[in-house]
Coordinates of C-alpha atoms in Angstrom, one line a residue:
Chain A
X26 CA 91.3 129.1 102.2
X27 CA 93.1 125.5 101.4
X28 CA 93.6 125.7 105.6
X29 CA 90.3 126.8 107.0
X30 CA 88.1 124.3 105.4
X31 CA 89.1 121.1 107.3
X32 CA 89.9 121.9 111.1
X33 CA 89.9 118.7 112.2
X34 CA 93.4 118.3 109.9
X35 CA 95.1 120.0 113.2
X36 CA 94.0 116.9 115.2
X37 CA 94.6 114.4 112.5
X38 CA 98.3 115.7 112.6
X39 CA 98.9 115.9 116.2
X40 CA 97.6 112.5 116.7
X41 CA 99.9 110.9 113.8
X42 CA 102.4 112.7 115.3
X43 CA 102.1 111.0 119.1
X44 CA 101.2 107.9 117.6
X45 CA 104.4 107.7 115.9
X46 CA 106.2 108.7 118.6
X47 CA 104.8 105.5 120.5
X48 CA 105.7 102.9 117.3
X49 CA 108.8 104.1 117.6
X50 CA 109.7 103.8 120.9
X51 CA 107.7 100.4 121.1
X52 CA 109.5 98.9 118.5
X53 CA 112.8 99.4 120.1
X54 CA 111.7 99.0 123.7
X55 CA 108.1 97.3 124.6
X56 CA 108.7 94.2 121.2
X57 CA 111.4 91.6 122.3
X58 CA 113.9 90.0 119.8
X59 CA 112.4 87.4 117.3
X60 CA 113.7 84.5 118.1
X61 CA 116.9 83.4 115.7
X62 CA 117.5 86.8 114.7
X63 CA 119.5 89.6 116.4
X64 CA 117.7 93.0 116.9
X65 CA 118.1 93.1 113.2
X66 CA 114.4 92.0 113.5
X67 CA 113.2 95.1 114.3
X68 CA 113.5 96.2 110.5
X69 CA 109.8 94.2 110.5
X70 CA 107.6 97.3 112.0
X71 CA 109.2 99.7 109.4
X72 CA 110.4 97.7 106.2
X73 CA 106.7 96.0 106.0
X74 CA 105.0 99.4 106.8
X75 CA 106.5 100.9 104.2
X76 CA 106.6 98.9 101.3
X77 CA 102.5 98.3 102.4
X78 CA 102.5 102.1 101.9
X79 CA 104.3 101.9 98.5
X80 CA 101.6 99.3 96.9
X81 CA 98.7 101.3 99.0
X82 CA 100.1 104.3 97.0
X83 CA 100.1 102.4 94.3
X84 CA 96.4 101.3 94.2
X85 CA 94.7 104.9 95.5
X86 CA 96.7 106.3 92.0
X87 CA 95.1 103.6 90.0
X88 CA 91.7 104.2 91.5
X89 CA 91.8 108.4 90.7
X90 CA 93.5 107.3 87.8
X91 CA 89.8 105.6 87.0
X92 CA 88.1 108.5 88.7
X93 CA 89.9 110.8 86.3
X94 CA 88.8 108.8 82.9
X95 CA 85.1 108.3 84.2
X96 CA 85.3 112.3 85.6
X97 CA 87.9 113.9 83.6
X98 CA 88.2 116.0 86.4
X99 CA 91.5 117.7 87.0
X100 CA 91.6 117.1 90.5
X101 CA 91.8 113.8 90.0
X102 CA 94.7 113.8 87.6
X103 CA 96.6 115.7 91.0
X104 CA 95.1 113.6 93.5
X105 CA 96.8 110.0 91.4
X106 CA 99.4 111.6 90.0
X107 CA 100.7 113.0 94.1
X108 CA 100.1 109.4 95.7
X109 CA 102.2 107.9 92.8
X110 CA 105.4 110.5 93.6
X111 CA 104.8 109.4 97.5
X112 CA 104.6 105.4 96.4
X113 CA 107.8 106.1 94.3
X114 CA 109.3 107.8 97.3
X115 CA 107.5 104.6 99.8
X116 CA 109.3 102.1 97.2
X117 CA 112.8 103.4 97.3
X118 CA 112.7 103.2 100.8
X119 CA 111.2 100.2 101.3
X120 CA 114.3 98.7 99.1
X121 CA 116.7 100.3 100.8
X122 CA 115.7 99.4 104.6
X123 CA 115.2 95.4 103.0
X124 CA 118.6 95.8 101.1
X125 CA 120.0 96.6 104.3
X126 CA 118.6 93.9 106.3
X127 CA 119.5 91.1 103.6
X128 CA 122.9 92.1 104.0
X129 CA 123.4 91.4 107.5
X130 CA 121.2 88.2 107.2
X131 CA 121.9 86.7 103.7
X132 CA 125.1 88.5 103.4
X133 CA 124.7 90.5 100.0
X134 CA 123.0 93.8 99.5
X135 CA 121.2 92.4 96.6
X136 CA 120.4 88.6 95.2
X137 CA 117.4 89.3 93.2
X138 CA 115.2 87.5 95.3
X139 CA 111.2 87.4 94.5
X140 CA 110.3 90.1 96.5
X141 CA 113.3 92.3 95.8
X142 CA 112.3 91.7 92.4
X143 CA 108.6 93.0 92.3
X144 CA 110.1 96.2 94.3
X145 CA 112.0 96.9 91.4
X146 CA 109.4 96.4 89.2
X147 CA 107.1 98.7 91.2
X148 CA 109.7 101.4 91.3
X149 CA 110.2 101.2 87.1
X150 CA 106.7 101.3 86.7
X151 CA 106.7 104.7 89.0
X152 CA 109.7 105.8 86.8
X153 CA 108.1 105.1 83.5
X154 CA 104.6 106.8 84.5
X155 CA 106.9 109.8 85.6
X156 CA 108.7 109.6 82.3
X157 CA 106.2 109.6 80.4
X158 CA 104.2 112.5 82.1
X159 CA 107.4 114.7 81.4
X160 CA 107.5 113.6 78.2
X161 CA 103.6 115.4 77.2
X162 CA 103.2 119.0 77.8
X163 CA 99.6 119.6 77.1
X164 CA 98.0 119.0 80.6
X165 CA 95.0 117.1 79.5
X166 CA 96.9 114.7 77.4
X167 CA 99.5 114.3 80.4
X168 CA 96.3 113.3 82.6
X169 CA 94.5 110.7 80.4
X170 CA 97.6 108.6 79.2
X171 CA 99.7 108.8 82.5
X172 CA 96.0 107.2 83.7
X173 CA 95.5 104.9 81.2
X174 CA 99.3 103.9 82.0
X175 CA 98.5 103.8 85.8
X176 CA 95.7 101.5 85.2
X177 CA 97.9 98.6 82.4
X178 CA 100.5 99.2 85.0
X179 CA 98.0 98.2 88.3
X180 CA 96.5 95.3 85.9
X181 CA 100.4 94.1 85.5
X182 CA 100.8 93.8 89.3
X183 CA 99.0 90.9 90.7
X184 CA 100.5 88.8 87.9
X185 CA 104.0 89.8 89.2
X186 CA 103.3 89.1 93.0
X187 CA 102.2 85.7 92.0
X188 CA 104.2 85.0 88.3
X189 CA 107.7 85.4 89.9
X190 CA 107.8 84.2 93.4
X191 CA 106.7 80.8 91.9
X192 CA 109.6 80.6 89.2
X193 CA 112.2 81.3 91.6
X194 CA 113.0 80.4 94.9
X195 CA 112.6 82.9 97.9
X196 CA 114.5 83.0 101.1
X197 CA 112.1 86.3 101.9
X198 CA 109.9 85.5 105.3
X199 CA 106.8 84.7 104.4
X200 CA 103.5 85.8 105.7
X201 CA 104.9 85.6 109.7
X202 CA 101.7 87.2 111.2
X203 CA 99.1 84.7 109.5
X204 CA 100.9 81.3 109.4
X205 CA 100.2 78.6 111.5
X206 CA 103.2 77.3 112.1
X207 CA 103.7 78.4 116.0
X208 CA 107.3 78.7 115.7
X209 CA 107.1 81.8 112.6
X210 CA 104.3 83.1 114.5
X211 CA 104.6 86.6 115.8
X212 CA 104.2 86.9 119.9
X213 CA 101.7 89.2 120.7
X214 CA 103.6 92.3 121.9
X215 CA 105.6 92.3 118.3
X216 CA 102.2 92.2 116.9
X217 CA 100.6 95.0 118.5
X218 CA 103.7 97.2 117.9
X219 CA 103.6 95.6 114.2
X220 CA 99.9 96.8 113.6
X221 CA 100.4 100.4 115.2
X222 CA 103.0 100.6 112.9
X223 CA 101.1 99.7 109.8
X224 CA 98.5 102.0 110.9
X225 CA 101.2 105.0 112.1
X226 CA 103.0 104.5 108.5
X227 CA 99.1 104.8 106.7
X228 CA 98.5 107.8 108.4
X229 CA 101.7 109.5 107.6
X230 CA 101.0 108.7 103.8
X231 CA 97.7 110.3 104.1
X232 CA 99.7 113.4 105.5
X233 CA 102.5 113.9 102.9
X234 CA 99.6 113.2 100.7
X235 CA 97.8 116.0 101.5
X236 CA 100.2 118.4 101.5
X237 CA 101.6 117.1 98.2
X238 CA 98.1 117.6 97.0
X239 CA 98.1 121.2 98.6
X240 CA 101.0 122.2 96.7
X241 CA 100.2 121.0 93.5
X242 CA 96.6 123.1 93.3
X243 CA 98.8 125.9 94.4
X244 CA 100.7 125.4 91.2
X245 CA 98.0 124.8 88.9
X246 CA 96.2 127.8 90.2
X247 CA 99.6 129.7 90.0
X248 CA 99.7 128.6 86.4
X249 CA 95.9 129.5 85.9
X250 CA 96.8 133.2 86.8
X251 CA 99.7 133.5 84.8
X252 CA 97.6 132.6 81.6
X253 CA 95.1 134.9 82.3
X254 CA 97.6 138.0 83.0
Chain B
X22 CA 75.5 90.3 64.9
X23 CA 75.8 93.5 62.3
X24 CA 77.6 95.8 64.2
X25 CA 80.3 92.5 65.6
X26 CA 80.4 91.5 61.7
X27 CA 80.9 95.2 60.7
X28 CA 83.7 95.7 63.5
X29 CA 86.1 93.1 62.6
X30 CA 85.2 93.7 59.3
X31 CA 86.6 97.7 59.6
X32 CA 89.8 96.3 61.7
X33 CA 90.7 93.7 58.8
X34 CA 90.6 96.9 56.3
X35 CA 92.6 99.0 58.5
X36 CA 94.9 95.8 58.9
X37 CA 95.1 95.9 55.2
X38 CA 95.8 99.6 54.8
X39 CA 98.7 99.2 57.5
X40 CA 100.0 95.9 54.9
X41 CA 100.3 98.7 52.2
X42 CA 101.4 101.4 53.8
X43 CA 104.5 99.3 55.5
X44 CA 104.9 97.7 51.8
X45 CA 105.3 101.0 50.4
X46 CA 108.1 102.4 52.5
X47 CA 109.1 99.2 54.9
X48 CA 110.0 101.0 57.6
X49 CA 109.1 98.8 60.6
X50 CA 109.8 95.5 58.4
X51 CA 113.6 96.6 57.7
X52 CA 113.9 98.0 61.3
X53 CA 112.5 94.9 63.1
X54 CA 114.4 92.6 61.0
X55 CA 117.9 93.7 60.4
X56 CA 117.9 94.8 64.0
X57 CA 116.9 91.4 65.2
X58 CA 119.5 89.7 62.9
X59 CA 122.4 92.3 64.2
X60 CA 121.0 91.5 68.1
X61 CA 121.4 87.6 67.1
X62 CA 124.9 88.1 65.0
X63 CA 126.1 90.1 68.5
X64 CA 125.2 87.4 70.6
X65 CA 126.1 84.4 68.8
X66 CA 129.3 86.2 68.0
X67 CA 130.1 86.7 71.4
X68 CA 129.1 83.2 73.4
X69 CA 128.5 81.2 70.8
X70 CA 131.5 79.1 71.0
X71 CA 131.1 78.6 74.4
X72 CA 128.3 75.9 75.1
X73 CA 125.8 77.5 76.9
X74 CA 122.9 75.7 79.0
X75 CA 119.1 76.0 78.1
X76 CA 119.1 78.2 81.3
X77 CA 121.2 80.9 80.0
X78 CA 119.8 80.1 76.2
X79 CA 116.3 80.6 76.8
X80 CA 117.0 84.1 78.1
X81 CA 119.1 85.5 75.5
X82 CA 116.6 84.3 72.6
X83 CA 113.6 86.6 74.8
X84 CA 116.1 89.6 75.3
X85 CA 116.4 89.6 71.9
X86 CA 112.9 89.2 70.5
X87 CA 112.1 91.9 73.3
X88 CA 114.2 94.4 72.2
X89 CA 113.3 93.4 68.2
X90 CA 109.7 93.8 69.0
X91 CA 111.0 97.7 70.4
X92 CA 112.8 98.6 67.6
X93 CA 110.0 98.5 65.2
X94 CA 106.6 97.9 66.7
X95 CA 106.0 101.7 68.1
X96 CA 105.6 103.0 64.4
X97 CA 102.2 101.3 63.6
X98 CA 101.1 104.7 65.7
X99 CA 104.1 106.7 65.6
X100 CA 103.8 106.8 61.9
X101 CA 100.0 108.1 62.0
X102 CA 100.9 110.9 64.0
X103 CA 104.0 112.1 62.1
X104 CA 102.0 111.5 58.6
X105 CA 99.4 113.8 60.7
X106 CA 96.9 111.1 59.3
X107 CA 95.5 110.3 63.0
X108 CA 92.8 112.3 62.4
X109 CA 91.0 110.7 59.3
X110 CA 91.9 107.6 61.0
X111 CA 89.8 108.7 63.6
X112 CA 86.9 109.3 61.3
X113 CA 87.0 106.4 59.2
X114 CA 86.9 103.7 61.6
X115 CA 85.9 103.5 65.2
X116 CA 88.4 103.1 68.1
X117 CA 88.0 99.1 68.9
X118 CA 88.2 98.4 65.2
X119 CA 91.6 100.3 65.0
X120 CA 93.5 98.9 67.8
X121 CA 92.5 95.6 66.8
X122 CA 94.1 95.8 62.8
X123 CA 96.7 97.5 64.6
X124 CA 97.4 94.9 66.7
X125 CA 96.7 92.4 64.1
X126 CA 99.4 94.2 62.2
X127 CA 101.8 93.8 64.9
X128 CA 101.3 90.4 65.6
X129 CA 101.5 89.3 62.8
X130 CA 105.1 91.4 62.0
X131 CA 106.6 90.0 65.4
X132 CA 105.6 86.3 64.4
X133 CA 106.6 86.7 61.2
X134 CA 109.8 88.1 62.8
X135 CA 110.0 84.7 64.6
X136 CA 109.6 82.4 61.5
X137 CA 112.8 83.9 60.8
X138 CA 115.0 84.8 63.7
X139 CA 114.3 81.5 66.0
X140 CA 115.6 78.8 63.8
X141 CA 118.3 81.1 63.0
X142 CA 119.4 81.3 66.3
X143 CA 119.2 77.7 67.0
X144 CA 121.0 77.0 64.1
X145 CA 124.0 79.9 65.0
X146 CA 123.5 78.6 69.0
X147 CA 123.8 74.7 67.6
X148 CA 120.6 74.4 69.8
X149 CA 118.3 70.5 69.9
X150 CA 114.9 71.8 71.4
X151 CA 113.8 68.3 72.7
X152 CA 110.5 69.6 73.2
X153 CA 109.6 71.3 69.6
X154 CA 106.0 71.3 70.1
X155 CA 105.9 72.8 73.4
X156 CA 108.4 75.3 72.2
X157 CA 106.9 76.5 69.3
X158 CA 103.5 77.0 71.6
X159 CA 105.4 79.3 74.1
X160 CA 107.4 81.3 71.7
X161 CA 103.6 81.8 69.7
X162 CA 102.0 82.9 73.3
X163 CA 104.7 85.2 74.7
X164 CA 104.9 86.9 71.5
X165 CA 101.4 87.6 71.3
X166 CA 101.4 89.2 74.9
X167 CA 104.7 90.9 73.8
X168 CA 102.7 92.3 70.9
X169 CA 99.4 93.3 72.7
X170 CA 101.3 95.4 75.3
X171 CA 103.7 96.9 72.6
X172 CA 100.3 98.1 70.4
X173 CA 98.8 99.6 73.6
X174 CA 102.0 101.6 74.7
X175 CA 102.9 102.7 71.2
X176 CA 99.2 104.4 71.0
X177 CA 100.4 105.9 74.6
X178 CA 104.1 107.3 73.0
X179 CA 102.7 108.2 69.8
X180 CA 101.3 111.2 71.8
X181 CA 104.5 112.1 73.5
X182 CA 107.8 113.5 72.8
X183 CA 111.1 111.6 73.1
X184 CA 109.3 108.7 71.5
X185 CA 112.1 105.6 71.1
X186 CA 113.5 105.7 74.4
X187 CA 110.0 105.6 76.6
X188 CA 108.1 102.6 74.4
X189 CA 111.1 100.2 76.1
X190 CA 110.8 102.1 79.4
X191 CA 107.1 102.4 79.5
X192 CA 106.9 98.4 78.0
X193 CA 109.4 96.7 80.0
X194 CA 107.4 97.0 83.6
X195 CA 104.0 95.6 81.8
X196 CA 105.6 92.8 79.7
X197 CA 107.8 91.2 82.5
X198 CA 105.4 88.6 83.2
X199 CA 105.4 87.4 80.0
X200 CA 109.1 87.1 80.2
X201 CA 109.3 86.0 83.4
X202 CA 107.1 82.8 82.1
X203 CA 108.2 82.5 78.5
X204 CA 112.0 82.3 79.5
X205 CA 110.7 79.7 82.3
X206 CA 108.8 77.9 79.9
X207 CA 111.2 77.9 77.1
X208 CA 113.8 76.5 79.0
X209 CA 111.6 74.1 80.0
X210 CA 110.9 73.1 76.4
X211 CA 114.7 72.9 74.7
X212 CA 115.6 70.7 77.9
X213 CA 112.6 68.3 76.4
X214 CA 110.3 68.8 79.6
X215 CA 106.8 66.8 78.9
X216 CA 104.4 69.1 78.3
X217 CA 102.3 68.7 81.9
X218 CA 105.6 70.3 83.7
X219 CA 105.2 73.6 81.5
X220 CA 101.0 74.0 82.1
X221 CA 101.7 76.4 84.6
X222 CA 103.5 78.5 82.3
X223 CA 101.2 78.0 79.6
X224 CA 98.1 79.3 81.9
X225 CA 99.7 82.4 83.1
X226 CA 100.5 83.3 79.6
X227 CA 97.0 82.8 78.5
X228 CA 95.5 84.7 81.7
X229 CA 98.0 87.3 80.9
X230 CA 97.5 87.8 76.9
X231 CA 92.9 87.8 78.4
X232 CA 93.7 90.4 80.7
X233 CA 95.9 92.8 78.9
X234 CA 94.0 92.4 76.0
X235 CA 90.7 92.9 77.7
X236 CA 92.4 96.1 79.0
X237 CA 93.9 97.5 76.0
X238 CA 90.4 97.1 74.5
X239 CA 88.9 99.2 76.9
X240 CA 91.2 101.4 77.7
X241 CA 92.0 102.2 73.8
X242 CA 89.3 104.4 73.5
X243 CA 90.8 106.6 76.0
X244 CA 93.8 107.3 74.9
X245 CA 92.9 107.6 70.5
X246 CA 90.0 109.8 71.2
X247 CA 91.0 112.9 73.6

């Protein structure tokens, strides 16, 4: 029944599945070296994806999160509460692949730079809503204040993108794809790899997203059943 | 103009009815306080001999008004639920007119807080704020943001279990930009920094305290009635 209704998923998946195939082997073959770096550059077409994918995450559980309060549906409540697991999962992996990188370029794992610091933020907020939906047994109640948290949390955001990057310095590259200094600017071939790669990484969130979503109406209903037996 | 006038009317009561109640047993007064003073005794203990700069200053004096404000500002709700009075609450006064006597309640206990525990910790920290004007301003703004998100997650907690250790989880995330510009700012201010330098700080405390305000407000409703 969850299977039949949506044939066109069998598509959706092969498709994400080839185009990842191709960002892959285009990032390590078809994009040349940026210019000052080693091939350590190549951490651009899946460190951005991802942490793009852990704010996206972040914004499609505030906006069911909205749905839910307007709706009180509690589809919603599964729909924001699965995207926020997957930008938890998005965030922890976005930190490690830029830890990584800011070892081998700045030479320590972590220096609390501006953007390393609204990545931790994100992932505390995640950890909080999770904490706090753990902490409230009564399903309703779990629903309405982990979205009303979503929501503060989502309002906090912009606030921290702008507040801290202006207080402390950053050596994080900024905004290489829209600048118009020549020399920062991305050639075209690490462009088109970088875009397919945004788009790949979109497309495999909407996947785990579904499935996630999948599982958790299996449980609900599973629970459903066993309070009617 | 009636139903405004009767509004703030109903929130100054149940602003008065929280005065009385925390009178009676002073609860959140003796929590806030004597952990605030212990915070400050620690720290001053610890580094006060040592000559710190305003950068490392400024800091300490927010940790510990943080952490002051999460001792003690989570019962204005927490105590309604565990005195089961919630309910009559409910049906006494409407939902805007509560949060904002609670929040007046907890503004004014963290500012009150303040009177106290800033010149104190100047004094123990043999601190000169060259700017005291500018100072006082920042330390007034922060702390109301500080107190506005503290009021909306301690509605949030009051309805969950493990209550003490998720207010500081749940508030930490939502308040950093309040910290982030009140340390900046503060700093600013002891080093005696004309006032035009610290604007910036000023104005994204003030955006902040609108916004999360504006949103506590509406999102209030949501989480008293359910």
């Amino acid at each position: 029944m969850l299977k039949n209704d949506r044939p066109w998923f069998h598509g959706f998946k092969i498709f994400t599945f080839v185009w990842m195939i191709f960002v892959i082997i285009g990032s390590i073959k078809v994009a040349p070296e940026a210019t000052g770096f080693v091939s350590t550059s190549r951490v651009v077409f899946f460190h951005v994806p991802v942490a793009w994918v852990a704010v996206l995450a972040f914004l499609v559980s505030a906006v069911f999160s909205i749905r839910y309060l307007r709706k009180k549906q509690m589809e919603d409540d599964i729909w924001a509460s699965s995207s926020a697991a997957l930008g938890f999962l998005f965030a922890i992996l976005a930190t490690v692949t830029g830890s990584m990188w800011a070892k081998h370029e700045w030479g320590s794992y972590w220096n609390w730079d501006p953007r390393e610091t609204s990545i931790v933020i994100l992932l505390l907020i995640y950890a909080a809503y999770f904490a706090l939906r753990s902490a409230i047994d009564s399903q309703e109640t779990k629903a309405q204040l982990s979205a009303v948290y979503s929501i503060l949390a989502f309002v906090t955001v912009p606030f921290l993108i702008f507040v801290v990057p202006r207080v402390i310095f950053t050596l994080h590259p900024q905004n290489p794809i829209f600048t118009n200094e020549p020399k920062q600017r991305m050639t075209p071939s690490i462009r088109w790899v970088f875009f397919a790669s945004l788009f790949g990484f979109t497309l495999v969130y909407y996947w785990i997203l579904r499935l996630k979503v999948d599982i958790e109406r299996i449980k609900q209903r599973m629970t459903e059943m066993e309070d009617k037996s | 103009m009636t139903s405004r006038s009767t509004l703030l009317h109903k929130a100054w009561y149940v602003f008065q009815k929280d005065l009385h109640q925390e009178f009676r047993t002073r609860y959140a007064i003796n929590a806030i306080f004597l952990f605030a003073v212990t915070t400050l005794i620690v720290v001053s203990f610890s580094i006060g001999p040592a000559g710190l700069s305003a950068q490392v200053l400024s800091p300490l004096l927010w940790i510990i008004i943080f952490f002051s404000a999460m001792s003690g500002l989570s019962h204005i709700f927490v105590r309604e639920e565990e005195q089961q009075t919630s309910d009559t609450l409910r049906l006494v006064a409407p939902a805007n007119a509560i949060f904002l006597g609670k929040w007046l309640f907890n503004a004014v206990l963290l500012i009150g807080l303040e009177i106290l525990i800033v010149p104190l910790y100047l004094i123990f920290m043999n601190l000169e704020v060259k700017n005291p004007g500018g100072f006082a301003a920042i330390i007034l703004l922060g702390s109301l943001g500080v107190s506005t998100v503290a009021t909306i997650i301690a509605a949030i907690i009051s309805r969950a279990s493990a209550r003490g250790a998720l207010f500081a989880v749940l508030s930490f995330p939502i308040t950093l930009p309040i910290l982030v510009s009140a340390i900046h700012g503060t700093g600013m201010a002891i080093a005696g920094r004309p006032m035009v330098e610290m604007m910036g700080d000023y104005q994204i405390l003030f955006a902040f305290l609108v916004v999360i305000f504006t949103a506590s407000v509406l999102l209030f409703e949501f989480i008293w009635i359910i």
